PDB file of C-alpha atoms and ligand atoms in Angstrom:
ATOM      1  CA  UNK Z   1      -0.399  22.397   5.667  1.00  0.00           C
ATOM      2  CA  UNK Z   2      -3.228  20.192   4.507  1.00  0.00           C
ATOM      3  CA  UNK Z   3      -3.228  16.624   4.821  1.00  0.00           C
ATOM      4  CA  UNK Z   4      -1.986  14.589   1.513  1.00  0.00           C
ATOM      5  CA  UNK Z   5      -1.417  10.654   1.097  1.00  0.00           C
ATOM      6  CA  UNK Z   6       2.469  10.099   1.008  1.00  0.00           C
ATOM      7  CA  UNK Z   7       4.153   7.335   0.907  1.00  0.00           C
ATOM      8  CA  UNK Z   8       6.586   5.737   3.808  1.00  0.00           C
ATOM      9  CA  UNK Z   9       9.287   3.726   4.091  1.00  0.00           C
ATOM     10  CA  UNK Z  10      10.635   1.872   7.618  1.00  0.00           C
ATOM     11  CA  UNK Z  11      14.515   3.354   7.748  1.00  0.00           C
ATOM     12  CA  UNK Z  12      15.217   1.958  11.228  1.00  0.00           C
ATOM     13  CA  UNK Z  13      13.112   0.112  14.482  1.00  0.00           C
ATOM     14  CA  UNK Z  14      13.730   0.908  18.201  1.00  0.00           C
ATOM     15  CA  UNK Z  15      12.222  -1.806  20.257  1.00  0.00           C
ATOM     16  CA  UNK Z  16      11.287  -0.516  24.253  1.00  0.00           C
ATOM     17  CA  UNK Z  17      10.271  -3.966  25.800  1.00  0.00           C
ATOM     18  CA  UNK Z  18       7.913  -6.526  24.657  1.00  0.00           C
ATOM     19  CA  UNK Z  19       4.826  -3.642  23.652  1.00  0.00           C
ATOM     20  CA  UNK Z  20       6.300  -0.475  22.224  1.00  0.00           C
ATOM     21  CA  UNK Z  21       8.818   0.380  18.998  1.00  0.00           C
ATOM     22  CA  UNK Z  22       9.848   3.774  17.847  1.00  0.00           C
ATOM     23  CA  UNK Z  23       9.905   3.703  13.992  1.00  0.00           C
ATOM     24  CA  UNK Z  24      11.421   5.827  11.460  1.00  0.00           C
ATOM     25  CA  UNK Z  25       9.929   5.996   8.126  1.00  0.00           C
ATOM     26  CA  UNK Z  26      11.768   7.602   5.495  1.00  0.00           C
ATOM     27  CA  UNK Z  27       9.598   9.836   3.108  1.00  0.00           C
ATOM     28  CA  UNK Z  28      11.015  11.327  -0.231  1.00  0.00           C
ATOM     29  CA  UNK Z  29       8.631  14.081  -0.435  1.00  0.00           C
ATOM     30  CA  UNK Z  30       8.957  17.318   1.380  1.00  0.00           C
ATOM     31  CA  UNK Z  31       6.529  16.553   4.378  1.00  0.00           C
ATOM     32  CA  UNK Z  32       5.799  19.949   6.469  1.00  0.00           C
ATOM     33  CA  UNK Z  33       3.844  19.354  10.290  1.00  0.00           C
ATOM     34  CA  UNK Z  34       3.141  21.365  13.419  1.00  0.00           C
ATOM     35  CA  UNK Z  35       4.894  19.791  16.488  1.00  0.00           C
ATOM     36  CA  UNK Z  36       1.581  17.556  17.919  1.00  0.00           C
ATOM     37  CA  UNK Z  37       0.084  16.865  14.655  1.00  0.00           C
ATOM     38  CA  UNK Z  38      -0.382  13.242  14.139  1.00  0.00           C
ATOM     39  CA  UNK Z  39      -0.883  10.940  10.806  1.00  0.00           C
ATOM     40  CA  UNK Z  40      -3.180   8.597   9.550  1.00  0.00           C
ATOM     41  CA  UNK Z  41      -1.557   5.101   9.054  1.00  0.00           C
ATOM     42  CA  UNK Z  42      -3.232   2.778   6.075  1.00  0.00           C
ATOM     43  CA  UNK Z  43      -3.401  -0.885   7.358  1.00  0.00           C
ATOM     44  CA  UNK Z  44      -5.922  -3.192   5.479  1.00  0.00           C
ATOM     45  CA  UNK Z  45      -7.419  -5.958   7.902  1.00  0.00           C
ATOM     46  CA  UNK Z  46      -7.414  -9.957   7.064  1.00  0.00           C
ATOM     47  CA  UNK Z  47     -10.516  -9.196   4.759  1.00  0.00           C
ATOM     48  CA  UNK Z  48      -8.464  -6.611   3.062  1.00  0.00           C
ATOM     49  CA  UNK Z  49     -10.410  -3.894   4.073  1.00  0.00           C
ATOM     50  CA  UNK Z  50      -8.495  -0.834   4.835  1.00  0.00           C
ATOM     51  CA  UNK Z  51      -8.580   0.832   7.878  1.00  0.00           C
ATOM     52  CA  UNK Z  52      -6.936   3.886   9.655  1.00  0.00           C
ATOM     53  CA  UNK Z  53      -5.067   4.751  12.510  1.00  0.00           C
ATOM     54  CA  UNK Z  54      -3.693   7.707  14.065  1.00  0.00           C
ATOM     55  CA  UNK Z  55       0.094   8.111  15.143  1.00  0.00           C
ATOM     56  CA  UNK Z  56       1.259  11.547  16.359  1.00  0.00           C
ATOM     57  CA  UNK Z  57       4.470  12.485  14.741  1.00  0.00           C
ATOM     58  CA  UNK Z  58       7.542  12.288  17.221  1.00  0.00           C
ATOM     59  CA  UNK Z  59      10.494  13.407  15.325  1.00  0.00           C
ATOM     60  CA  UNK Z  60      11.027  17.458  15.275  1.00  0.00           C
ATOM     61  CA  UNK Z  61       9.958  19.528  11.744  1.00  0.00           C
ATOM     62  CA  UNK Z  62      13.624  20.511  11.602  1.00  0.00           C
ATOM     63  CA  UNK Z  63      14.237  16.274  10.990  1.00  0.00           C
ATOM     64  CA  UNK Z  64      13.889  15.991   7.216  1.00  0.00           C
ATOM     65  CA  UNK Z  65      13.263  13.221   5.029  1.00  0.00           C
ATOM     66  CA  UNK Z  66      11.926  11.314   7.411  1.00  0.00           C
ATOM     67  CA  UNK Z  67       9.268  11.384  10.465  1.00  0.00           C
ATOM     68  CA  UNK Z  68       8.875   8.813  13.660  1.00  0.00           C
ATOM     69  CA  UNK Z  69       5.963   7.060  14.902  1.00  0.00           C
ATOM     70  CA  UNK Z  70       5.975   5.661  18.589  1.00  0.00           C
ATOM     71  CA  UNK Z  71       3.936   2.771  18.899  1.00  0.00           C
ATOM     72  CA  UNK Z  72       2.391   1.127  21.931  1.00  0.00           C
ATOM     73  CA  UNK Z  73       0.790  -2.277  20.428  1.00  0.00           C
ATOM     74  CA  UNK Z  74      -2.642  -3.532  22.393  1.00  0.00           C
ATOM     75  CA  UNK Z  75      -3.163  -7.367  22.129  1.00  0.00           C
ATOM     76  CA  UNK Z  76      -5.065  -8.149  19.268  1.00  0.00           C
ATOM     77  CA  UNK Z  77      -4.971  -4.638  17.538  1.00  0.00           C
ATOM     78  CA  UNK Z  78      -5.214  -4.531  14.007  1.00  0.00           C
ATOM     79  CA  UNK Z  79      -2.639  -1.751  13.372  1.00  0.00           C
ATOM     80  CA  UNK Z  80      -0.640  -3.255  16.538  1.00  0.00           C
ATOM     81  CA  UNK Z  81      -0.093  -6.738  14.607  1.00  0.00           C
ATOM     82  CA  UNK Z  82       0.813  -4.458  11.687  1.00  0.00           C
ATOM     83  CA  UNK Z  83       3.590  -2.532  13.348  1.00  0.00           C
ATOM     84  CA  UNK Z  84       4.684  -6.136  15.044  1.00  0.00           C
ATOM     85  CA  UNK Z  85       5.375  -7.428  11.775  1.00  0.00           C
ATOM     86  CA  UNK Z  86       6.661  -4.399  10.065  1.00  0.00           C
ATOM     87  CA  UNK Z  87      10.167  -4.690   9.459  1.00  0.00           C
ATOM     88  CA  UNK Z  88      13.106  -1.834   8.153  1.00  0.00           C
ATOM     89  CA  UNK Z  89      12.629  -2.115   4.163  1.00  0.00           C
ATOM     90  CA  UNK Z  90       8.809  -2.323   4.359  1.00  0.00           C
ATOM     91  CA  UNK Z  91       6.943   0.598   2.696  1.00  0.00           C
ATOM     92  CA  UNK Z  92       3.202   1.617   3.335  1.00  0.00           C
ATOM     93  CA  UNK Z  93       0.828   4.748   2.880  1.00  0.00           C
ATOM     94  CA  UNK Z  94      -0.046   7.161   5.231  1.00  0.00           C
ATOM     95  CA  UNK Z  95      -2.724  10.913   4.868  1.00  0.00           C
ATOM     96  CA  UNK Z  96      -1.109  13.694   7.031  1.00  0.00           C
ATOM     97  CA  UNK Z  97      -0.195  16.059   9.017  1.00  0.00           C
ATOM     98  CA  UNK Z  98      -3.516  16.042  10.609  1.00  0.00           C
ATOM     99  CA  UNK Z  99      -4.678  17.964  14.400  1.00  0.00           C
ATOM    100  CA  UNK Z 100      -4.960  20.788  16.074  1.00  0.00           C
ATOM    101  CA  UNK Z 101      -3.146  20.210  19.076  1.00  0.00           C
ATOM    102  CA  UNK Z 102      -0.006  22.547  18.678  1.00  0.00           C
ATOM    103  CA  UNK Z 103       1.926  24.630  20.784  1.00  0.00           C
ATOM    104  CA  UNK Z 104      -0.036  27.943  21.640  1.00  0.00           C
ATOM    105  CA  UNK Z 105       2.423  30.877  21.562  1.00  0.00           C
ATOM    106  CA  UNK Z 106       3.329  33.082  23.442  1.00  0.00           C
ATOM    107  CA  UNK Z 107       4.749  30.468  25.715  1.00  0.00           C
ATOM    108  CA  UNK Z 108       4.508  30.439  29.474  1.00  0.00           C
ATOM    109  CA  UNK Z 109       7.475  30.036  31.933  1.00  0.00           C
ATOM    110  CA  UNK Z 110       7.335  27.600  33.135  1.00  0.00           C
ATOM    111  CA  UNK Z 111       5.365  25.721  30.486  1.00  0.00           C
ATOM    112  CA  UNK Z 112       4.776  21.899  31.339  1.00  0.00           C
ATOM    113  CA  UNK Z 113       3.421  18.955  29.865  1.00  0.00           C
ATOM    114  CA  UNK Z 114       2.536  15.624  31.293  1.00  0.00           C
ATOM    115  CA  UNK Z 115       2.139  12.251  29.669  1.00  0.00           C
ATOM    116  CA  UNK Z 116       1.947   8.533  30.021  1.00  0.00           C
ATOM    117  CA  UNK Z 117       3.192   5.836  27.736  1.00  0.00           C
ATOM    118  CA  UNK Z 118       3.296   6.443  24.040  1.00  0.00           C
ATOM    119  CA  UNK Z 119       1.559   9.865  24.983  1.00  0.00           C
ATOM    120  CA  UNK Z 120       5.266  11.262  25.294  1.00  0.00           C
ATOM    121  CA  UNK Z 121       5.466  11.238  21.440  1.00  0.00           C
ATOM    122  CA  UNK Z 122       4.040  14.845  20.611  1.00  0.00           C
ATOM    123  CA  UNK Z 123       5.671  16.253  23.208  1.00  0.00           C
ATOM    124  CA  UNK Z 124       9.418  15.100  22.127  1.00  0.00           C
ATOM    125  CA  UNK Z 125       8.458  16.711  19.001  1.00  0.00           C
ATOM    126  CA  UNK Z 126       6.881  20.021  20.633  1.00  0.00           C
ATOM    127  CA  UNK Z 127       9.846  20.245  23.432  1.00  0.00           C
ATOM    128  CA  UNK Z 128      12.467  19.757  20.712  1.00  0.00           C
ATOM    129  CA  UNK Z 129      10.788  22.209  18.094  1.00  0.00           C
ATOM    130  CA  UNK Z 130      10.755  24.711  20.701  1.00  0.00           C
ATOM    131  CA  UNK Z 131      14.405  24.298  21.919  1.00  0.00           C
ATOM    132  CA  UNK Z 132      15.829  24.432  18.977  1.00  0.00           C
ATOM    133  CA  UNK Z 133      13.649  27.700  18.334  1.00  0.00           C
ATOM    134  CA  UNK Z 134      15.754  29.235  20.938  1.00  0.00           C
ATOM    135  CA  UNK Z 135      12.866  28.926  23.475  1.00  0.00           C
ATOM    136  CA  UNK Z 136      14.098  30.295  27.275  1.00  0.00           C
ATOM    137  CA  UNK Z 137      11.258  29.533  29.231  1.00  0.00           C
ATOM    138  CA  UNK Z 138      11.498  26.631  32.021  1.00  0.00           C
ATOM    139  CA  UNK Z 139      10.192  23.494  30.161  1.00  0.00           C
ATOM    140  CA  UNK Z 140       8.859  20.705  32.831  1.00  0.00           C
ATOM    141  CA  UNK Z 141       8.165  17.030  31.170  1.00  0.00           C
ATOM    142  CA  UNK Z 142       5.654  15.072  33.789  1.00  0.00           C
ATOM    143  CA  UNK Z 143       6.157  11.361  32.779  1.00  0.00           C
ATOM    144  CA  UNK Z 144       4.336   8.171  33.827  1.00  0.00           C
ATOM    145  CA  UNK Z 145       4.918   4.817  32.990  1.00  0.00           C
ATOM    146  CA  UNK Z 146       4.324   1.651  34.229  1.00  0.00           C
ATOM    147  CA  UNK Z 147       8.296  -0.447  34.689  1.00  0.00           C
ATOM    148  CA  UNK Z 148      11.561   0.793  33.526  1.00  0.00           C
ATOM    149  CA  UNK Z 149      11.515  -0.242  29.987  1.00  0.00           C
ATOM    150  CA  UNK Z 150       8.224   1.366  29.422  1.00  0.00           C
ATOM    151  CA  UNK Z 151      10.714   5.027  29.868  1.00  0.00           C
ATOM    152  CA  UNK Z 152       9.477   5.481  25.951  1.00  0.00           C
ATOM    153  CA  UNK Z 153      12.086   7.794  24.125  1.00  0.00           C
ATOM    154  CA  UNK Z 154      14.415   7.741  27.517  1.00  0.00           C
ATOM    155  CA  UNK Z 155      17.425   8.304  24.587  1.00  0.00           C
ATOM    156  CA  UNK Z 156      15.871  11.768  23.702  1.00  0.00           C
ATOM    157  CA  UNK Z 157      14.494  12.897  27.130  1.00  0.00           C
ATOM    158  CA  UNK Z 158      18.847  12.171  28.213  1.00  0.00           C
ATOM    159  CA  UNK Z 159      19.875  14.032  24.921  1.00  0.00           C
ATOM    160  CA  UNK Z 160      17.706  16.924  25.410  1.00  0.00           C
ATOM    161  CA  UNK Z 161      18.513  16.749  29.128  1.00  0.00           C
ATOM    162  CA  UNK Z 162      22.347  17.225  28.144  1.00  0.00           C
ATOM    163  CA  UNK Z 163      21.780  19.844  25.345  1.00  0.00           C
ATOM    164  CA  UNK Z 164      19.703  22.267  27.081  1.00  0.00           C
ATOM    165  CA  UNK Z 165      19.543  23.418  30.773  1.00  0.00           C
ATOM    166  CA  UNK Z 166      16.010  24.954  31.045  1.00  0.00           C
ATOM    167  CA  UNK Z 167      14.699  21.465  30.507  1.00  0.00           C
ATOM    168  CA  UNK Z 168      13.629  18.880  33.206  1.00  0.00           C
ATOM    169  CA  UNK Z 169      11.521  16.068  33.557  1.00  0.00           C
ATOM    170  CA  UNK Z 170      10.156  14.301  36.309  1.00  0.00           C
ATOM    171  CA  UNK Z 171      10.085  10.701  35.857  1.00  0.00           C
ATOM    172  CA  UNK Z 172       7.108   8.248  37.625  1.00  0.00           C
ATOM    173  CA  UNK Z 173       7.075   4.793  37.608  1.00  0.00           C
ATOM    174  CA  UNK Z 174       4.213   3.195  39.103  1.00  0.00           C
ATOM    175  CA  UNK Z 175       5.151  -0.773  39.084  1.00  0.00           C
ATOM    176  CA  UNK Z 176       9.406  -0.477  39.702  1.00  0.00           C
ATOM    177  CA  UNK Z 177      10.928  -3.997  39.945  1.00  0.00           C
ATOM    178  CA  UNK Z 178      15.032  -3.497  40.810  1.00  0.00           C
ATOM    179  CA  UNK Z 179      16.706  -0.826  41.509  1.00  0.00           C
ATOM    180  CA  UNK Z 180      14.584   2.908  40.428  1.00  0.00           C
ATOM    181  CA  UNK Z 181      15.337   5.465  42.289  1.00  0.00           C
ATOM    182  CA  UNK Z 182      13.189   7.483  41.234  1.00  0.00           C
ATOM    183  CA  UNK Z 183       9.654   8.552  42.037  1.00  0.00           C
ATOM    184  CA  UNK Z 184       6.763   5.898  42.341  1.00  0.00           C
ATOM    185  CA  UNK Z 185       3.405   5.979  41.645  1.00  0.00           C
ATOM    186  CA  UNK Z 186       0.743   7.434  39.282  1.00  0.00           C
ATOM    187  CA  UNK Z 187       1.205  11.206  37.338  1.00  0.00           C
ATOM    188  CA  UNK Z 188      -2.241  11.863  39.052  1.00  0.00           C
ATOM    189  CA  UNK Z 189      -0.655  11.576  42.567  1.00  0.00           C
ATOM    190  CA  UNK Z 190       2.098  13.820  41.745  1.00  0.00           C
ATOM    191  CA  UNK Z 191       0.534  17.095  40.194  1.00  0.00           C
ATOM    192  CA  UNK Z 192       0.426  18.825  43.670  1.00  0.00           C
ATOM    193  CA  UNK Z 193       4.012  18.475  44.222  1.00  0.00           C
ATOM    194  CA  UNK Z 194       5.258  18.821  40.552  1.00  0.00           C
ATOM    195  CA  UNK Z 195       3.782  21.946  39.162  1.00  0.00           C
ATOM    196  CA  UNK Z 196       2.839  25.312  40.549  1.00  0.00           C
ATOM    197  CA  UNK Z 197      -0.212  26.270  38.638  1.00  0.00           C
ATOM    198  CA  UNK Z 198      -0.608  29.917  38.343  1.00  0.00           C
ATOM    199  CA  UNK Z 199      -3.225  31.181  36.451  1.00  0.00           C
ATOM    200  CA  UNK Z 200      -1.269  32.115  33.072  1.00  0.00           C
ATOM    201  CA  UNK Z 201       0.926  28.870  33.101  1.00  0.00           C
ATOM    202  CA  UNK Z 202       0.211  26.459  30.322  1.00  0.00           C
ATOM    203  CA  UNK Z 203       0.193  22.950  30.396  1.00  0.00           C
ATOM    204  CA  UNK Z 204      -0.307  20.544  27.431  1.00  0.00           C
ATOM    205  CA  UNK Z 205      -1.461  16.669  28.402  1.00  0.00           C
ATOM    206  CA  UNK Z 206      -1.704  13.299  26.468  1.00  0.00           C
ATOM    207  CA  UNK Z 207      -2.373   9.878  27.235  1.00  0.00           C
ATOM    208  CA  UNK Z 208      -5.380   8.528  28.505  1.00  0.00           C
ATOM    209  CA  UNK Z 209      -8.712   9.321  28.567  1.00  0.00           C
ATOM    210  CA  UNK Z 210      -8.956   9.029  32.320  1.00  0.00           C
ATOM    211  CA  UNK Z 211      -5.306  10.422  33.118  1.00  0.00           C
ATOM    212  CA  UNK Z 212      -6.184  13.547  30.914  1.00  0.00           C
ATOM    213  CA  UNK Z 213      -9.207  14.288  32.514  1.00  0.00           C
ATOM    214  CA  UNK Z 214      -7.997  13.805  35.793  1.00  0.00           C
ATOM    215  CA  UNK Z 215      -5.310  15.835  35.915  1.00  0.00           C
ATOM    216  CA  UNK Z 216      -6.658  18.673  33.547  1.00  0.00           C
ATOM    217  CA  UNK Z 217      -9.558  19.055  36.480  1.00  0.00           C
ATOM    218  CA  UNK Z 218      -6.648  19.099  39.537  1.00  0.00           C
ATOM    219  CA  UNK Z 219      -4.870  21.999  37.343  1.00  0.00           C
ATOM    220  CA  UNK Z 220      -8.328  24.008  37.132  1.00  0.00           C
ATOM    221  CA  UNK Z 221      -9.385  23.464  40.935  1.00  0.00           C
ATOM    222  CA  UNK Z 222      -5.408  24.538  41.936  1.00  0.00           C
ATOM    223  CA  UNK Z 223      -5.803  27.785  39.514  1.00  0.00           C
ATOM    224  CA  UNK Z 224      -4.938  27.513  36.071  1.00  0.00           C
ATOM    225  CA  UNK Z 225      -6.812  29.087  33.594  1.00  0.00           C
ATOM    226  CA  UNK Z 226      -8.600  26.214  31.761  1.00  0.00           C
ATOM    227  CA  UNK Z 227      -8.407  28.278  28.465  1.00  0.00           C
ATOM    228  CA  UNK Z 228      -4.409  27.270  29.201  1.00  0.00           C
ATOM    229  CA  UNK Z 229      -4.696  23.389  29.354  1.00  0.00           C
ATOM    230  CA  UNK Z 230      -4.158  21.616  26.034  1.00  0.00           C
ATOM    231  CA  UNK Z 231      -5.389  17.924  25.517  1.00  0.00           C
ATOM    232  CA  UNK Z 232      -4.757  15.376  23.624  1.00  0.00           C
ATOM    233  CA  UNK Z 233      -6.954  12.099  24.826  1.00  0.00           C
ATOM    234  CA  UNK Z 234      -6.659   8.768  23.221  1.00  0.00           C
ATOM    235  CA  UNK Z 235      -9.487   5.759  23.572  1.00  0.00           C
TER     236      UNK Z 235
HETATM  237  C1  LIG W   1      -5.017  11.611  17.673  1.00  0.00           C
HETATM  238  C2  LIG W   1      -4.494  10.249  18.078  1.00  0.00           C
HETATM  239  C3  LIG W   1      -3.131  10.034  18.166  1.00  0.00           C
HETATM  240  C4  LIG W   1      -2.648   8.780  18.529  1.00  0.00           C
HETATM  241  N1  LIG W   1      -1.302   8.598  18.634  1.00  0.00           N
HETATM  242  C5  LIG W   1      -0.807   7.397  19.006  1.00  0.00           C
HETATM  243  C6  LIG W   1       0.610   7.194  19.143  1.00  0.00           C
HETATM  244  O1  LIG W   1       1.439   8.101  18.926  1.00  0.00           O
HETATM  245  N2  LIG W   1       1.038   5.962  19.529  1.00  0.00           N
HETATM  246  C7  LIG W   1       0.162   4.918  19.764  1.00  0.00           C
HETATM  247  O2  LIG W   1       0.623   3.813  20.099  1.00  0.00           O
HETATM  248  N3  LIG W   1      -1.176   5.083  19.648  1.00  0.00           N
HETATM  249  C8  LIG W   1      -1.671   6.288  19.268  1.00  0.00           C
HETATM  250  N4  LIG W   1      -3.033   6.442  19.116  1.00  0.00           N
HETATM  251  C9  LIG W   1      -3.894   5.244  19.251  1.00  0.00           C
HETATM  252  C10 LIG W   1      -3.891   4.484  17.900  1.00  0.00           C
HETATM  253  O3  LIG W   1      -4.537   5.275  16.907  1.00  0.00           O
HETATM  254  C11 LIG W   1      -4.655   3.140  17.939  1.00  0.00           C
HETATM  255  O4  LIG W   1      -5.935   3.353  18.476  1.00  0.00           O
HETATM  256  C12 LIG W   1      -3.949   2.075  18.772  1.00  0.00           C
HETATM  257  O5  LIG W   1      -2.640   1.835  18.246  1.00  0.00           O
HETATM  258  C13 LIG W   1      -4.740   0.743  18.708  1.00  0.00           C
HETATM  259  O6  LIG W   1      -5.000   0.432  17.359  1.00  0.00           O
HETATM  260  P1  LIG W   1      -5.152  -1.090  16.875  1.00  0.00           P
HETATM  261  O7  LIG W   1      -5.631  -1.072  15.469  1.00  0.00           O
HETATM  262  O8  LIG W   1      -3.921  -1.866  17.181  1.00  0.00           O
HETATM  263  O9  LIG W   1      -6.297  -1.628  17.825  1.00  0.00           O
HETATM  264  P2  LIG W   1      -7.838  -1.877  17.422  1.00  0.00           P
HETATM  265  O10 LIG W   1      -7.901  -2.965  16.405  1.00  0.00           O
HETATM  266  O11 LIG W   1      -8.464  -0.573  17.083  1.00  0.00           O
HETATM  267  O12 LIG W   1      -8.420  -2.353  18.816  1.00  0.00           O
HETATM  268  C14 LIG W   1      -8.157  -3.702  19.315  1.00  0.00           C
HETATM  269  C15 LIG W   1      -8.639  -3.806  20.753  1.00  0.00           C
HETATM  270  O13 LIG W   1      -7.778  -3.063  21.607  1.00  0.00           O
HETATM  271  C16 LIG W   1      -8.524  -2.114  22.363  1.00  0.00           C
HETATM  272  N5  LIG W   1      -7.692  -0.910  22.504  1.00  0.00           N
HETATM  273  C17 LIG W   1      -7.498   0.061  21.578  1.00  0.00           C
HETATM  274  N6  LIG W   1      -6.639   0.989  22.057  1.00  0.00           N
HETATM  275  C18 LIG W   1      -6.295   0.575  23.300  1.00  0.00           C
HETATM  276  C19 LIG W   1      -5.445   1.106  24.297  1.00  0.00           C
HETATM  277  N7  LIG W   1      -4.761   2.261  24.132  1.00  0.00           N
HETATM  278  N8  LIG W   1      -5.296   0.405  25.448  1.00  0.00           N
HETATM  279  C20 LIG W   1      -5.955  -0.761  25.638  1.00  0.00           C
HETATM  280  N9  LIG W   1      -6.794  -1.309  24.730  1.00  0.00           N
HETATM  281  C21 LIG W   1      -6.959  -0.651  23.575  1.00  0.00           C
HETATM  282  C22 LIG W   1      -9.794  -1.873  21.559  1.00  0.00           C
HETATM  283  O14 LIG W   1     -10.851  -1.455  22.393  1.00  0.00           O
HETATM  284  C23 LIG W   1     -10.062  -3.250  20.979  1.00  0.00           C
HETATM  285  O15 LIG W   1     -10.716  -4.089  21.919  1.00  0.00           O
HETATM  286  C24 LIG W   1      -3.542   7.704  18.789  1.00  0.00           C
HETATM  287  C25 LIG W   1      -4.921   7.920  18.674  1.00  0.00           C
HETATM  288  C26 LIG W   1      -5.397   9.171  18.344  1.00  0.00           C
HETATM  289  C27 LIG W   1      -6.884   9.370  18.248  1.00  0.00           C
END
């Protein structure tokens, strides 16, 4: 579908912590995307300028009406003062879908995909499209984040946990204050033990730069066919 200015409206706010909100933004128009695709957000600076940032969609296509943006805000970021001040009622403008990182088919089994921080966004909307496709293959979520509220979208990873059973993810925190039982660490330390790449077995990653590019190179070295790794890098 090609890219087209629409307009957006903020339905509801889900604040993780102190850095990152999950918004909803209500469109009226029909608005058709690939699972990965992201937007371009219109934000115009204290000059007035305007300036553009990309958001990868997190909702699933089958959501209509409206799409969801998951935002990690950097200290003095232009669109990350935006989003701070954004509040439910607000309306602004954004170009989309844009991106070519989609799901590949046919599908591997087991497919995985790894991410850290707000890099889980594409991938609830990929995982989701694909489950509620009827997918059967063994789907394997990778996540890293830094302290228990930093678990972006932990709602969805539990609902999708509950709905469907060839789903799993693999939780990392690497700075756990209280009680996290889970694993601890970096994603990078834990691709040896997480995934069994074989030489057909995709794997999609997003986050950044560095994480990408480190573990896309430990999946290649291990076996996997690098025509199989998908990226999506940010800054
Ligand atoms: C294809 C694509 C998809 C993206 N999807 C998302 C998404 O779903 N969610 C999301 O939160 N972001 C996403 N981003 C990043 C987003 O577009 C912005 O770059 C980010 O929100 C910072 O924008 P800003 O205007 O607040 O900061 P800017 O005003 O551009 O930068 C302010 C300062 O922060 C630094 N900075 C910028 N980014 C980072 C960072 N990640 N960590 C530390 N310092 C940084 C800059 O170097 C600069 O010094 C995506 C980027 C791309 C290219």
């Amino acid at each position: 579908m090609a890219a087209k200015n629409y307009r957006v409206k903020v339905a509801k706010i889900v604040n993780y912590g102190e850095r990152s909100s999950l918004y909803k933004l209500s469109i009226d128009e029909e608005f058709g995307f690939s699972p990965g695709q992201f937007v371009m957000v219109s934000i115009k600076d204290k000059d007035g300028r305007e300036m553009r940032r990309a958001y990868s969609i997190a909702s699933s296509p089958n959501d209509k009406g409206f799409i969801e943006l998951l935002v990690t805000r950097v200290e003095g970021g232009i669109a990350s003062e935006f989003f701070k001040n954004a509040k439910v009622g607000d309306s602004f403008g954004i170009l989309g879908p844009m991106g070519v990182f989609k799901i590949r088919e046919p599908i591997s089994d087991p497919v995985y995909f790894i991410a850290t921080g707000c890099g889980i966004a594409p991938f609830i909307s990929m995982i989701r499209s694909l489950l509620e496709k009827g997918l059967k293959s063994k789907i394997i979520l990778l996540y890293g984040f830094r302290h228990e509220v930093d678990y972006l979208c932990k709602e969805y990873v539990d609902d999708i946990l509950k709905e469907y059973q060839n789903f799993s993810v693999i939780p990392v925190m690497s700075q756990p204050k209280g009680k996290w039982k889970g694993y601890v660490g970096r994603v990078t330390s834990f691709i040896d033990v997480a995934i069994e790449p074989k030489e057909d077995t995709q794997a999609y990653l997003c986050g950044q730069k560095e994480m990408v590019e480190q573990v896309k190179d430990s999946l290649i070295n291990r076996g996997m066919n690098k025509e199989n790794v998908f990226l999506e890098k940010w800054s």
